[in-house]
């Protein structure tokens, strides 16, 4: 930790800060002294709140030197994490597609969606059984019946299941059906939930919170890893800004930033970011171009009749057309992507 | 719902939109036609997603007319909600003070804080037993032992207990000790939790999420009310913006805005908003001046030794001085506030 | 304009609002009446401030129907604007590259940069002669000498000149040297400047302001067009959000959003958005993939010695490598991009 | 400047960074070494771009120690700046009121407003002669005729004139009529304009830009002071956030933050921040309570007929009522405010 004193800091203030630092157990070393005193303080614990020093008289600025996470950083593991999920390597060279409806509504709906996405090379079926809805009057999901359908239909089309878990008490149940736990953006800092999925061995797909900094997002991944589960996949899905033309602002810069700091795979969900299906395709192309390890996209057999998020769900022909475009972009950036029909039954 | 067509919308597009609206069960009425067609659609359900219409060809703009909430608005109840909590009327004329440490750490710490805040006219003791911490390596609270201490100490000083509940499975336990459930900012859209506290009769103190619009905040209150619990208190505690000089940006405009739309009481928490104790006092004064029904403030017998949020916790003498100032401001805006010593033992 | 009355609005309030609307010259037509009254008001002028009605008693919501701009929208011109600038068609099929140093520093520096970018297929040389710097102590540009160098060096390498104009009194001078006027992000709402460049025939490259909504950005383009100059090129360059890992947050969604509403060409400047050269290349790829009509990128012969924005400037070999990648992505999305050496001397 | 190396930084990287720092002219001193190397670099110039070091291999983080401004900070001047403007001390104990219409429209309008505000204790008449309007189709102000009216009417009521200057070429003209130059939020980083008013002796009222950090705002004040004019008054007027219920989000925390860092007076403009007159009064009370040195408020004899910003302008009786409330709040926080009628003719 570096403590920068104000230019007008008195000797007494510097002594008082030094004393306080030592009382907190730091080893203090005064540094450069052009116009002001700077104190180096070695031995800070990860949970030390630097504001304790910031509020002292005469202090101008405090900077933490050591990173506040242990497992998610490249200091812990330099090479990329690759997670093998039933034969699909997430975080490797391949650009992985996860697709399906927002909510599981019926076997017919889900089966149609699964067939369509599998035929185009997607390897994961997404679908919500428990739905976080901002209105209590909206469709809240089919619950366990939805989980059963996901498993059955995914197996039929040789797909893996990714579905959201919303609360710690659902973890066991959802774990019986899912290959990947999805943690939604609104739950990115639901710490009880992070610990609960962290105690399992099922991979965790952690969406970035609407107003989460990249650092906070990585700290949430750290919760999962510190609980024992190293299989975390990050997913950028748009942040909240002043711009209201799109549902959220997709922060594609986050992909190279996270890749630089962390070894974990990074996905992009353009559907939730933009909120309107006509904008999904160009942003999906951009996500592949920027270097995402995979995408999560909403597709529905009849979007105008979808019980949730229909307006941002693609029609089947749009999905096919998008996949065709994405394969070209993936090739342009030197990454493989499954061909159409390859994984379909 | 109002559907504004583009100026260049064709007859066929207008017909298609009309047909789709009718298929959704709306009664359609074309309106003013200076340069473009506008369609009125009556009969929209609260959970209808207007983006279904927004994405249709030829549509420029769609506006929902009916509000999407039922209970929290002044349409449902015109007069202010006043909640009597063991003799203190929350939402009435009096400006109510809730104060105490961030975390319950020990009986000594809590008792000292309770005595100090009661002596100054606070009527609620705050303190966390279960702590949501952004780092897994930070102090996570004393758990049930913390709840027991809160109850014992609060009773000793004739204070009411407000404490955070973080997950649905804690609701029963916390409910045995608390007079008010606090829902933290990170859980404002933890819908399972909102439903769980909504099924109790204990008042709910709902903090605004870091990036929640006022509308979303009211929708979360709606979740609680729609589950059967009408006793909701709203609390503004700062929103996330680009400005990093303070921990968050306290949005005091939210107080008159919410007062205009809703009948629910509105509190302000300046401690979490600014994050540094020297800024808490001026913003507390501003909160009273803007018309808040009460404040929540962090106080600690020894802030530099606090296990959480010490840098934003007031020393006892700062709290006393703040209360003296707040009483003057409350008087200036014509609202009573308890005198010092009135409620102390 | 649509005026939605509150559910509890009284007859007297509705009558008062109607009267006020008529006094403003509107033709009023009451509309659907499920639970509340809605008034249609025809004849609104582009400059009418709808808040006049919003503040009236009993009003819930007011929505402007007619768009507030005339020239920039697709209602005015359905087909894309293509601007021929000395033989390069901006806004057509080709993805156009504008590149060069942040500031003009010397003939040697500029000539080296021009040679390097021309050799890779760039057709415009960028470079600042008048620099807007947030600190008064930073390098402020070479002024007219910089303009002269730009013209001389660009001509030598068969490049077009784009350079920033900061204040109305510079318009004549800069106009003698530049092929395109750049309006910087900080000046997007410098209305005197917009009018001044709008009275010329030189194309205007209008960067989006750091906190400008897409609507405000288009309104600034409208200023230029309403002053008589139809040759406007829009440029997304990052918006200000809470995320501080990158200098700004590049809003690539803006590209399809603007393309949908306006006929004007849209460029992307990844250099200013991210602020660090290692992030420029992936975001440049994403910009081409999302559908931008061109890019503006900073390149410098010796970035560590650059007098401004060196850390976000590419080295020549990075630029060459980026161009190679961009040509592949452009091909993947079906758009031509100049080959290396084609335009070099 | 402090350079924190990554934990995995190699010896070669540390040596390369040290060499680069020395090449930039810094004196380098290695510091604490628990888990990683930290380098102190003395001798940084105010205009050095720390990103030059940030981008080097092996660097984790770079922190500037010395502040980047010279004149605006409390290091330069510890005591508060007080500016005497024709007998009114701005920045002293008194809470100063500047009020008047958004735009000067006619002598009748302005005279009525001036009489009303003077009668209530305001000492400055505000009014725009040159108006920055986001639409080219809106009223753009009376120009010099507006300036003449301001001077005449203000003198008649013993008021000082504050009015906006939009472009460097207007500085001389406006300076003939105004007692204070207002720099609008959109021009906070119009550096040519800052320099132009900085070369005069007329006090400058510098509004915070919509998306300006406090640091950038102070850097703009530094431009004025570095050009020779020490008479700068800062004005918070709302920042842009995701919340759209109010026009902007008034950042009242900025008042104590700026007071801590700078010696300059800080005002608050609640009218532009909230945008609706019913929210102006509570936020004006909060501004006085938080410690602002003065307020700027819009008042109009007939707001529904105002040519600009009528919806946020107060009626005369609202203004009188507000002033009565503000005097009470000012008294509560121990600051004098002029009584009604004291300065009226």
Coordinates of C-alpha atoms in Angstrom, one line a residue, chain C residues 78-311:
Chain C
X78 CA -34.0 7.0 -47.2
X79 CA -30.9 5.9 -49.0
X80 CA -27.4 6.1 -47.4
X81 CA -25.5 9.3 -47.8
X82 CA -22.2 8.7 -49.7
X83 CA -19.7 11.5 -49.7
X84 CA -17.0 11.6 -52.4
X85 CA -13.9 13.1 -51.0
X86 CA -11.3 13.4 -53.7
X87 CA -12.2 10.0 -55.1
X88 CA -12.8 8.1 -51.9
X89 CA -16.5 7.3 -51.3
X90 CA -17.2 7.7 -47.6
X91 CA -20.4 5.8 -46.6
X92 CA -20.3 3.4 -49.6
X93 CA -19.3 -0.2 -49.6
X94 CA -15.6 0.3 -48.8
X95 CA -14.4 0.4 -45.2
X96 CA -12.3 3.6 -45.1
X97 CA -9.2 4.0 -42.9
X98 CA -8.2 7.4 -41.5
X99 CA -4.9 7.2 -39.6
X100 CA -2.0 9.3 -38.4
X101 CA -0.6 10.8 -35.2
X102 CA -2.6 12.5 -32.5
X103 CA -0.7 15.7 -33.0
X104 CA 1.4 17.0 -35.8
X105 CA 4.9 17.4 -34.2
X106 CA 7.3 17.8 -37.1
X107 CA 7.6 17.2 -40.8
X108 CA 9.8 14.1 -40.2
X109 CA 7.3 12.6 -37.8
X110 CA 4.3 13.3 -40.0
X111 CA 6.0 12.1 -43.2
X112 CA 7.0 8.9 -41.6
X113 CA 3.4 8.3 -40.3
X114 CA 1.9 9.3 -43.7
X115 CA 4.1 6.9 -45.6
X116 CA 3.4 4.1 -43.2
X117 CA -0.4 4.5 -43.2
X118 CA -0.6 5.1 -47.0
X119 CA 1.4 1.9 -47.6
X120 CA -1.3 0.0 -45.7
X121 CA -4.2 1.3 -47.6
X122 CA -5.3 4.3 -45.5
X123 CA -6.7 7.1 -47.6
X124 CA -6.9 9.9 -45.0
X125 CA -4.2 11.4 -42.9
X126 CA -5.3 12.5 -39.5
X127 CA -3.3 14.8 -37.2
X128 CA -4.1 17.7 -34.8
X129 CA -2.7 21.2 -35.3
X130 CA -4.9 22.7 -32.6
X131 CA -5.2 20.4 -29.7
X132 CA -7.9 20.4 -27.0
X133 CA -6.0 19.3 -23.8
X134 CA -7.6 18.9 -20.4
X135 CA -4.5 20.4 -18.8
X136 CA -3.3 23.9 -19.6
X137 CA 0.2 22.7 -19.2
X138 CA 0.1 20.1 -22.0
X139 CA 1.3 20.5 -25.6
X140 CA -1.3 22.6 -27.4
X141 CA -0.4 21.9 -31.0
X142 CA 1.7 23.6 -33.7
X143 CA -1.2 25.8 -35.0
X144 CA -1.0 26.9 -38.7
X145 CA 2.4 25.4 -39.2
X146 CA 0.8 22.1 -38.3
X147 CA -1.9 22.7 -40.9
X148 CA 0.7 23.5 -43.6
X149 CA 2.6 20.3 -42.8
X150 CA -0.5 18.2 -43.0
X151 CA -1.4 19.5 -46.4
X152 CA 2.2 19.1 -47.8
X153 CA 2.8 15.7 -46.4
X154 CA -0.7 14.4 -47.3
X155 CA -0.3 15.5 -50.9
X156 CA 3.0 13.8 -51.1
X157 CA 1.4 10.5 -50.2
X158 CA -1.8 11.0 -52.0
X159 CA -3.8 11.2 -48.8
X160 CA -6.7 13.4 -47.8
X161 CA -6.4 15.6 -44.7
X162 CA -8.7 15.5 -41.7
X163 CA -7.9 17.8 -38.8
X164 CA -9.7 19.3 -35.9
X165 CA -11.2 22.8 -35.8
X166 CA -11.8 24.0 -32.2
X167 CA -13.5 27.4 -32.5
X168 CA -15.4 29.4 -35.1
X169 CA -12.7 31.8 -35.8
X170 CA -10.4 29.0 -37.0
X171 CA -12.8 27.7 -39.6
X172 CA -11.6 29.8 -42.5
X173 CA -7.9 29.0 -41.7
X174 CA -8.4 25.3 -41.2
X175 CA -10.7 25.2 -44.3
X176 CA -7.7 26.3 -46.5
X177 CA -5.8 23.1 -45.6
X178 CA -8.3 20.4 -44.6
X179 CA -10.4 18.1 -46.8
X180 CA -12.5 17.2 -43.7
X181 CA -13.2 19.2 -40.6
X182 CA -13.1 17.2 -37.4
X183 CA -15.3 18.3 -34.6
X184 CA -14.0 16.8 -31.4
X185 CA -16.1 15.1 -28.7
X186 CA -15.8 18.0 -26.3
X187 CA -17.1 20.3 -29.0
X188 CA -20.1 18.2 -30.1
X189 CA -22.4 20.8 -28.6
X190 CA -20.4 23.9 -29.4
X191 CA -23.3 25.2 -31.4
X192 CA -21.5 28.3 -32.7
X193 CA -18.8 26.0 -34.1
X194 CA -21.4 23.6 -35.6
X195 CA -23.1 26.5 -37.4
X196 CA -19.7 27.8 -38.6
X197 CA -18.7 24.6 -40.3
X198 CA -22.3 24.1 -41.4
X199 CA -21.9 27.3 -43.6
X200 CA -19.0 25.8 -45.5
X201 CA -19.0 23.0 -48.1
X202 CA -16.2 21.0 -46.5
X203 CA -17.3 17.6 -45.1
X204 CA -17.6 17.5 -41.3
X205 CA -16.5 14.5 -39.1
X206 CA -18.6 14.8 -36.0
X207 CA -17.4 12.9 -33.0
X208 CA -19.9 11.8 -30.4
X209 CA -19.6 13.6 -27.1
X210 CA -18.5 11.7 -24.1
X211 CA -21.9 11.8 -22.5
X212 CA -24.1 12.5 -25.5
X213 CA -27.1 10.4 -26.2
X214 CA -27.5 9.2 -29.8
X215 CA -30.4 11.6 -30.1
X216 CA -28.3 14.6 -29.1
X217 CA -25.5 13.5 -31.4
X218 CA -27.9 13.4 -34.3
X219 CA -29.3 16.8 -33.2
X220 CA -25.7 18.2 -33.5
X221 CA -25.5 16.8 -37.0
X222 CA -28.8 18.5 -37.7
X223 CA -27.2 21.8 -36.7
X224 CA -24.6 21.3 -39.4
X225 CA -27.1 20.2 -42.0
X226 CA -29.6 22.9 -41.1
X227 CA -26.8 25.5 -41.7
X228 CA -26.5 24.2 -45.3
X229 CA -23.8 21.5 -45.2
X230 CA -25.2 18.0 -45.9
X231 CA -21.8 16.3 -45.7
X232 CA -21.7 15.0 -42.2
X233 CA -19.8 11.8 -41.1
X234 CA -20.6 10.6 -37.6
X235 CA -17.9 9.0 -35.4
X236 CA -18.4 6.9 -32.2
X237 CA -15.4 7.2 -29.9
X238 CA -16.5 5.9 -26.5
X239 CA -18.8 7.2 -23.9
X240 CA -18.3 7.9 -20.2
X241 CA -19.5 5.2 -17.9
X242 CA -18.6 3.9 -14.4
X243 CA -16.1 1.5 -15.8
X244 CA -12.6 2.8 -15.5
X245 CA -10.5 -0.1 -16.9
X246 CA -10.6 1.6 -20.3
X247 CA -10.5 5.3 -20.9
X248 CA -14.1 5.3 -22.1
X249 CA -16.6 2.6 -23.0
X250 CA -16.8 2.1 -26.8
X251 CA -20.5 1.9 -27.6
X252 CA -20.5 -0.3 -30.7
X253 CA -24.3 -0.8 -30.5
X254 CA -24.5 2.8 -31.6
X255 CA -23.4 1.8 -35.1
X256 CA -26.5 -0.3 -36.0
X257 CA -28.7 2.1 -34.0
X258 CA -27.6 5.1 -36.0
X259 CA -27.6 3.2 -39.3
X260 CA -31.3 2.5 -38.6
X261 CA -32.3 6.0 -37.8
X262 CA -30.0 8.0 -40.1
X263 CA -28.6 7.9 -43.6
X264 CA -25.3 9.4 -42.6
X265 CA -22.0 7.4 -42.6
X266 CA -20.8 6.1 -39.2
X267 CA -17.1 5.7 -38.2
X268 CA -15.5 4.3 -35.1
X269 CA -12.4 5.6 -33.3
X270 CA -11.1 2.8 -31.1
X271 CA -8.0 4.7 -30.0
X272 CA -9.7 7.3 -27.9
X273 CA -12.2 4.9 -26.6
X274 CA -9.9 2.4 -25.0
X275 CA -6.8 4.6 -24.4
X276 CA -4.3 1.8 -24.5
X277 CA -2.7 0.6 -27.7
X278 CA -3.0 -3.1 -26.8
X279 CA -6.8 -2.9 -26.8
X280 CA -7.0 -0.9 -30.1
X281 CA -6.6 -3.8 -32.4
X282 CA -9.4 -6.1 -31.1
X283 CA -11.8 -3.2 -30.9
X284 CA -10.9 -2.1 -34.4
X285 CA -11.8 -5.7 -35.6
X286 CA -15.1 -5.4 -33.7
X287 CA -15.9 -2.1 -35.3
X288 CA -15.5 -3.5 -38.8
X289 CA -17.5 -6.6 -37.8
X290 CA -20.4 -4.5 -36.4
X291 CA -20.7 -2.6 -39.7
X292 CA -18.8 0.7 -39.4
X293 CA -18.2 2.6 -42.6
X294 CA -14.7 3.4 -41.6
X295 CA -12.2 3.8 -38.7
X296 CA -10.0 6.5 -37.3
X297 CA -6.9 5.2 -35.7
X298 CA -3.8 6.9 -34.1
X299 CA -0.4 5.8 -35.3
X300 CA 3.0 7.3 -34.5
X301 CA 6.6 6.5 -35.6
X302 CA 7.7 6.6 -32.0
X303 CA 4.8 6.4 -29.6
X304 CA 6.8 6.6 -26.4
X305 CA 8.1 10.0 -27.5
X306 CA 4.7 11.3 -28.8
X307 CA 3.7 14.7 -27.5
X308 CA 0.1 13.6 -27.0
X309 CA -1.7 10.4 -26.6
X310 CA 1.3 8.2 -27.3
X311 CA 0.1 5.4 -25.1

